[in-house]
Amino acid sequence: MTTPNQWGIREVAVATFYDLKTGKALVQLNNLKTSGLENSAETVYARGGRGNAKILGFSSGREGKVTLQDALFTNQVIAMMTGNSLDKASQQIYQRDVLQVSDNSASLKYTPAHAGALISVYKLNSDGTHGTELTYASSSIAAGKYTLTAKVLAFNTGELPDGAEIVAYYQTDTDATSNKITVSSDKFAGSFKVVLDCLVRDVVTHQDFAAQIVINNAKMEDNWKVDMAATGDPSVFDIPMQILKPVNGTEMWTMTIYDDALLA
């Protein structure tokens, strides 16, 4: 079937990122909400004559932008935009436990990452705010003190009645499968080859054809955000990129329309 000369496009692309150094595929995004290309250039004009009208135009400063909007957040892509690697290992996270006292003690939900004093321990007021702080005692318990053995906090006898609430802040360890994403002051987003696979529809036959856009050098922008809100649609992740000229050529991007049923 002859590939179309006129076509329409609607479906969002599938985006695949490749490492510029190794050529290896890094990640594919197949849950995009939008994908778009923008092309621009600067034009200066020679003017003259009565009315100082434009006579000749000289174009330069070719630029291109690609913006992907993902319905999901992908750890690998976020890491690529930070310039840091993903840290897949056990990490220490902060934990807040509200505990009820029973028989002069209370048990934490998790094991603290550090022996000794917790970050903070407070008696809890009836409105949920912090009351009197309880401080750590390394040996004998006195008024206003607590000791810690494994996950169990022990309090001065009779100081806290059964059912009284305390709040404890501490750190605990995750398992080894956790992913840590880091934004640091000395690392920035990288450049990658980006391939966008699309569908186009022939205006004459109304048949669908495959189209592949290859962006040889796309620099991820460093300005991006993660929105969080209590209402509305789920947050989306915008991935803005600048299209750069490859060092060994002039093709900033190409688009090939083809019949995938006739692939070799």
PDB file of C-alpha atoms in Angstrom, residues 30-206:
ATOM      1  CA  ASN A  30       3.776   4.312  26.576  1.00  0.00           C
ATOM      2  CA  ASN A  31       1.313   6.164  28.815  1.00  0.00           C
ATOM      3  CA  LEU A  32       1.771   9.682  27.463  1.00  0.00           C
ATOM      4  CA  LYS A  33      -1.186  12.064  27.453  1.00  0.00           C
ATOM      5  CA  THR A  34       0.320  14.478  24.899  1.00  0.00           C
ATOM      6  CA  SER A  35       3.423  14.647  22.720  1.00  0.00           C
ATOM      7  CA  GLY A  36       4.306  17.619  20.579  1.00  0.00           C
ATOM      8  CA  LEU A  37       7.017  19.183  18.446  1.00  0.00           C
ATOM      9  CA  GLU A  38       7.587  22.913  18.000  1.00  0.00           C
ATOM     10  CA  ASN A  39       9.899  24.413  15.382  1.00  0.00           C
ATOM     11  CA  SER A  40      11.097  27.999  15.253  1.00  0.00           C
ATOM     12  CA  ALA A  41      13.767  30.234  13.716  1.00  0.00           C
ATOM     13  CA  GLU A  42      14.775  33.866  13.748  1.00  0.00           C
ATOM     14  CA  THR A  43      14.276  36.034  10.663  1.00  0.00           C
ATOM     15  CA  VAL A  44      15.780  39.467  10.065  1.00  0.00           C
ATOM     16  CA  TYR A  45      14.727  41.588   7.109  1.00  0.00           C
ATOM     17  CA  ALA A  46      16.384  44.058   4.824  1.00  0.00           C
ATOM     18  CA  ARG A  47      14.122  47.118   4.609  1.00  0.00           C
ATOM     19  CA  GLY A  48      14.210  50.116   2.397  1.00  0.00           C
ATOM     20  CA  GLY A  49      12.455  52.444   0.018  1.00  0.00           C
ATOM     21  CA  ARG A  50       9.434  54.544   0.743  1.00  0.00           C
ATOM     22  CA  GLY A  51       7.561  53.084   3.701  1.00  0.00           C
ATOM     23  CA  ASN A  52      10.656  51.094   4.716  1.00  0.00           C
ATOM     24  CA  ALA A  53       9.014  47.821   3.621  1.00  0.00           C
ATOM     25  CA  LYS A  54      10.558  44.373   3.965  1.00  0.00           C
ATOM     26  CA  ILE A  55      12.606  43.411   0.910  1.00  0.00           C
ATOM     27  CA  LEU A  56      14.622  40.320   1.821  1.00  0.00           C
ATOM     28  CA  GLY A  57      14.489  37.911   4.709  1.00  0.00           C
ATOM     29  CA  PHE A  58      17.456  36.128   6.256  1.00  0.00           C
ATOM     30  CA  SER A  59      16.632  33.187   8.515  1.00  0.00           C
ATOM     31  CA  SER A  60      18.859  31.657  11.181  1.00  0.00           C
ATOM     32  CA  GLY A  61      18.745  30.435  14.732  1.00  0.00           C
ATOM     33  CA  ARG A  62      16.857  27.220  14.002  1.00  0.00           C
ATOM     34  CA  GLU A  63      15.332  25.817  17.183  1.00  0.00           C
ATOM     35  CA  GLY A  64      13.096  22.957  18.110  1.00  0.00           C
ATOM     36  CA  LYS A  65      11.253  21.871  21.220  1.00  0.00           C
ATOM     37  CA  VAL A  66       9.568  18.642  22.171  1.00  0.00           C
ATOM     38  CA  THR A  67       7.220  18.368  25.119  1.00  0.00           C
ATOM     39  CA  LEU A  68       5.895  15.100  26.480  1.00  0.00           C
ATOM     40  CA  GLN A  69       3.209  14.893  29.140  1.00  0.00           C
ATOM     41  CA  ASP A  70       3.067  11.587  30.951  1.00  0.00           C
ATOM     42  CA  ALA A  71       0.052  10.279  32.837  1.00  0.00           C
ATOM     43  CA  LEU A  72       2.466   8.431  35.138  1.00  0.00           C
ATOM     44  CA  PHE A  73       5.727   9.209  36.910  1.00  0.00           C
ATOM     45  CA  THR A  74       8.658   6.996  35.893  1.00  0.00           C
ATOM     46  CA  ASN A  75      11.626   6.824  38.258  1.00  0.00           C
ATOM     47  CA  GLN A  76      14.168   6.454  35.465  1.00  0.00           C
ATOM     48  CA  VAL A  77      12.907   9.527  33.608  1.00  0.00           C
ATOM     49  CA  ILE A  78      12.899  11.662  36.744  1.00  0.00           C
ATOM     50  CA  ALA A  79      16.475  10.553  37.431  1.00  0.00           C
ATOM     51  CA  MET A  80      17.447  11.518  33.863  1.00  0.00           C
ATOM     52  CA  MET A  81      15.964  14.972  34.476  1.00  0.00           C
ATOM     53  CA  THR A  82      17.915  15.402  37.709  1.00  0.00           C
ATOM     54  CA  GLY A  83      21.227  14.236  36.256  1.00  0.00           C
ATOM     55  CA  ASN A  84      21.631  11.729  39.085  1.00  0.00           C
ATOM     56  CA  SER A  85      21.411   7.942  39.116  1.00  0.00           C
ATOM     57  CA  LEU A  86      18.673   6.087  40.927  1.00  0.00           C
ATOM     58  CA  ASP A  87      19.827   4.761  44.289  1.00  0.00           C
ATOM     59  CA  LYS A  88      18.225   1.334  44.727  1.00  0.00           C
ATOM     60  CA  ALA A  89      19.079   0.267  48.260  1.00  0.00           C
ATOM     61  CA  SER A  90      17.854   0.371  51.822  1.00  0.00           C
ATOM     62  CA  GLN A  91      17.193   3.953  52.953  1.00  0.00           C
ATOM     63  CA  GLN A  92      16.306   5.634  56.222  1.00  0.00           C
ATOM     64  CA  ILE A  93      12.887   7.301  56.245  1.00  0.00           C
ATOM     65  CA  TYR A  94      11.098   9.444  58.804  1.00  0.00           C
ATOM     66  CA  GLN A  95       8.197   7.947  60.730  1.00  0.00           C
ATOM     67  CA  ARG A  96       5.535   9.421  63.034  1.00  0.00           C
ATOM     68  CA  ASP A  97       3.658   7.060  65.374  1.00  0.00           C
ATOM     69  CA  VAL A  98       0.735   7.955  67.623  1.00  0.00           C
ATOM     70  CA  LEU A  99       0.788   5.414  70.457  1.00  0.00           C
ATOM     71  CA  GLN A 100      -1.459   4.537  73.386  1.00  0.00           C
ATOM     72  CA  VAL A 101       0.148   3.921  76.752  1.00  0.00           C
ATOM     73  CA  SER A 102      -0.562   0.613  78.450  1.00  0.00           C
ATOM     74  CA  ASP A 103       1.035  -0.436  81.718  1.00  0.00           C
ATOM     75  CA  ASN A 104       3.603   2.394  81.591  1.00  0.00           C
ATOM     76  CA  SER A 105       4.833   1.481  78.091  1.00  0.00           C
ATOM     77  CA  ALA A 106       4.044   1.750  74.387  1.00  0.00           C
ATOM     78  CA  SER A 107       5.391  -0.031  71.295  1.00  0.00           C
ATOM     79  CA  LEU A 108       6.548   1.648  68.107  1.00  0.00           C
ATOM     80  CA  LYS A 109       5.244   0.372  64.785  1.00  0.00           C
ATOM     81  CA  TYR A 110       8.737  -0.120  63.352  1.00  0.00           C
ATOM     82  CA  THR A 111      12.243  -0.679  64.665  1.00  0.00           C
ATOM     83  CA  PRO A 112      14.217   2.589  64.967  1.00  0.00           C
ATOM     84  CA  ALA A 113      17.231   2.881  62.670  1.00  0.00           C
ATOM     85  CA  HIS A 114      19.340   4.293  65.517  1.00  0.00           C
ATOM     86  CA  ALA A 115      19.788   3.123  69.071  1.00  0.00           C
ATOM     87  CA  GLY A 116      19.219   5.586  71.883  1.00  0.00           C
ATOM     88  CA  ALA A 117      17.059   8.680  71.767  1.00  0.00           C
ATOM     89  CA  LEU A 118      14.308   9.071  69.184  1.00  0.00           C
ATOM     90  CA  ILE A 119      14.015  12.323  67.245  1.00  0.00           C
ATOM     91  CA  SER A 120      11.155  13.565  69.462  1.00  0.00           C
ATOM     92  CA  VAL A 121       8.573  12.152  71.872  1.00  0.00           C
ATOM     93  CA  TYR A 122       5.625  14.224  73.152  1.00  0.00           C
ATOM     94  CA  LYS A 123       2.548  13.731  75.257  1.00  0.00           C
ATOM     95  CA  LEU A 124      -0.366  14.326  72.900  1.00  0.00           C
ATOM     96  CA  ASN A 125      -3.035  16.898  73.716  1.00  0.00           C
ATOM     97  CA  SER A 126      -6.695  16.035  73.183  1.00  0.00           C
ATOM     98  CA  ASP A 127      -6.765  18.206  70.037  1.00  0.00           C
ATOM     99  CA  GLY A 128      -3.851  16.307  68.503  1.00  0.00           C
ATOM    100  CA  THR A 129      -1.200  18.957  69.157  1.00  0.00           C
ATOM    101  CA  HIS A 130       2.086  18.386  70.962  1.00  0.00           C
ATOM    102  CA  GLY A 131       2.035  18.571  74.723  1.00  0.00           C
ATOM    103  CA  THR A 132       4.920  18.115  77.147  1.00  0.00           C
ATOM    104  CA  GLU A 133       8.079  16.677  75.619  1.00  0.00           C
ATOM    105  CA  LEU A 134       9.467  13.449  77.038  1.00  0.00           C
ATOM    106  CA  THR A 135      13.253  13.093  76.894  1.00  0.00           C
ATOM    107  CA  TYR A 136      15.439  10.027  76.633  1.00  0.00           C
ATOM    108  CA  ALA A 137      16.992   8.345  79.659  1.00  0.00           C
ATOM    109  CA  SER A 138      19.854   5.957  79.001  1.00  0.00           C
ATOM    110  CA  SER A 139      19.315   4.037  82.235  1.00  0.00           C
ATOM    111  CA  SER A 140      16.822   4.632  85.063  1.00  0.00           C
ATOM    112  CA  ILE A 141      13.491   6.272  84.256  1.00  0.00           C
ATOM    113  CA  ALA A 142      12.537   9.512  85.999  1.00  0.00           C
ATOM    114  CA  ALA A 143       9.613  11.920  85.609  1.00  0.00           C
ATOM    115  CA  GLY A 144       9.378  13.267  82.069  1.00  0.00           C
ATOM    116  CA  LYS A 145      11.739  10.586  80.748  1.00  0.00           C
ATOM    117  CA  TYR A 146      11.506   7.401  78.681  1.00  0.00           C
ATOM    118  CA  THR A 147      13.757   4.475  77.890  1.00  0.00           C
ATOM    119  CA  LEU A 148      13.857   2.512  74.659  1.00  0.00           C
ATOM    120  CA  THR A 149      14.406  -1.231  74.246  1.00  0.00           C
ATOM    121  CA  ALA A 150      14.044  -2.449  70.639  1.00  0.00           C
ATOM    122  CA  LYS A 151      10.603  -0.999  69.766  1.00  0.00           C
ATOM    123  CA  VAL A 152       9.276  -0.560  73.333  1.00  0.00           C
ATOM    124  CA  LEU A 153       9.199   2.805  75.115  1.00  0.00           C
ATOM    125  CA  ALA A 154       8.941   2.632  78.918  1.00  0.00           C
ATOM    126  CA  PHE A 155       7.779   5.570  81.040  1.00  0.00           C
ATOM    127  CA  ASN A 156       7.983   6.632  84.674  1.00  0.00           C
ATOM    128  CA  THR A 157       5.596   4.496  86.700  1.00  0.00           C
ATOM    129  CA  GLY A 158       2.179   6.136  87.071  1.00  0.00           C
ATOM    130  CA  GLU A 159       3.087   9.263  85.094  1.00  0.00           C
ATOM    131  CA  LEU A 160       0.991   8.328  82.055  1.00  0.00           C
ATOM    132  CA  PRO A 161      -2.344   6.586  82.652  1.00  0.00           C
ATOM    133  CA  ASP A 162      -3.485   3.688  80.472  1.00  0.00           C
ATOM    134  CA  GLY A 163      -5.031   5.035  77.260  1.00  0.00           C
ATOM    135  CA  ALA A 164      -2.994   8.241  77.263  1.00  0.00           C
ATOM    136  CA  GLU A 165      -1.595   9.069  73.830  1.00  0.00           C
ATOM    137  CA  ILE A 166       1.940   9.991  72.921  1.00  0.00           C
ATOM    138  CA  VAL A 167       3.501  10.794  69.558  1.00  0.00           C
ATOM    139  CA  ALA A 168       6.967   9.581  68.588  1.00  0.00           C
ATOM    140  CA  TYR A 169       9.143  10.774  65.690  1.00  0.00           C
ATOM    141  CA  TYR A 170      12.018   8.577  64.546  1.00  0.00           C
ATOM    142  CA  GLN A 171      13.766   7.045  61.536  1.00  0.00           C
ATOM    143  CA  THR A 172      13.464   3.469  60.327  1.00  0.00           C
ATOM    144  CA  ASP A 173      15.013   1.451  57.484  1.00  0.00           C
ATOM    145  CA  THR A 174      13.268   0.523  54.249  1.00  0.00           C
ATOM    146  CA  ASP A 175      13.918  -2.749  52.462  1.00  0.00           C
ATOM    147  CA  ALA A 176      16.579  -3.007  49.744  1.00  0.00           C
ATOM    148  CA  THR A 177      14.130  -2.516  46.852  1.00  0.00           C
ATOM    149  CA  SER A 178      13.395   1.148  47.597  1.00  0.00           C
ATOM    150  CA  ASN A 179      14.297   3.765  44.962  1.00  0.00           C
ATOM    151  CA  LYS A 180      15.867   7.062  46.003  1.00  0.00           C
ATOM    152  CA  ILE A 181      15.605  10.037  43.600  1.00  0.00           C
ATOM    153  CA  THR A 182      18.037  12.870  44.290  1.00  0.00           C
ATOM    154  CA  VAL A 183      18.024  16.487  43.111  1.00  0.00           C
ATOM    155  CA  SER A 184      21.443  18.003  43.801  1.00  0.00           C
ATOM    156  CA  SER A 185      22.899  21.457  43.242  1.00  0.00           C
ATOM    157  CA  ASP A 186      25.738  20.262  40.987  1.00  0.00           C
ATOM    158  CA  LYS A 187      23.892  17.898  38.609  1.00  0.00           C
ATOM    159  CA  PHE A 188      21.621  18.797  35.708  1.00  0.00           C
ATOM    160  CA  ALA A 189      19.396  17.119  33.121  1.00  0.00           C
ATOM    161  CA  GLY A 190      21.104  15.216  30.324  1.00  0.00           C
ATOM    162  CA  SER A 191      20.758  14.864  26.553  1.00  0.00           C
ATOM    163  CA  PHE A 192      19.353  11.801  24.805  1.00  0.00           C
ATOM    164  CA  LYS A 193      18.213  10.482  21.452  1.00  0.00           C
ATOM    165  CA  VAL A 194      14.413  10.361  21.475  1.00  0.00           C
ATOM    166  CA  VAL A 195      12.300   8.232  19.138  1.00  0.00           C
ATOM    167  CA  LEU A 196       8.564   8.943  18.888  1.00  0.00           C
ATOM    168  CA  ASP A 197       6.392   6.255  17.316  1.00  0.00           C
ATOM    169  CA  CYS A 198       3.080   7.635  16.029  1.00  0.00           C
ATOM    170  CA  LEU A 199       0.053   6.730  13.899  1.00  0.00           C
ATOM    171  CA  VAL A 200      -1.105   8.804  10.912  1.00  0.00           C
ATOM    172  CA  ARG A 201      -4.248   8.351   8.795  1.00  0.00           C
ATOM    173  CA  ASP A 202      -4.344   8.638   5.000  1.00  0.00           C
ATOM    174  CA  VAL A 203      -6.810  11.358   3.984  1.00  0.00           C
ATOM    175  CA  VAL A 204      -7.821   9.390   0.868  1.00  0.00           C
ATOM    176  CA  THR A 205      -8.086   5.773   2.031  1.00  0.00           C
ATOM    177  CA  HIS A 206      -8.577   6.441   5.739  1.00  0.00           C
TER     178      HIS A 206
END
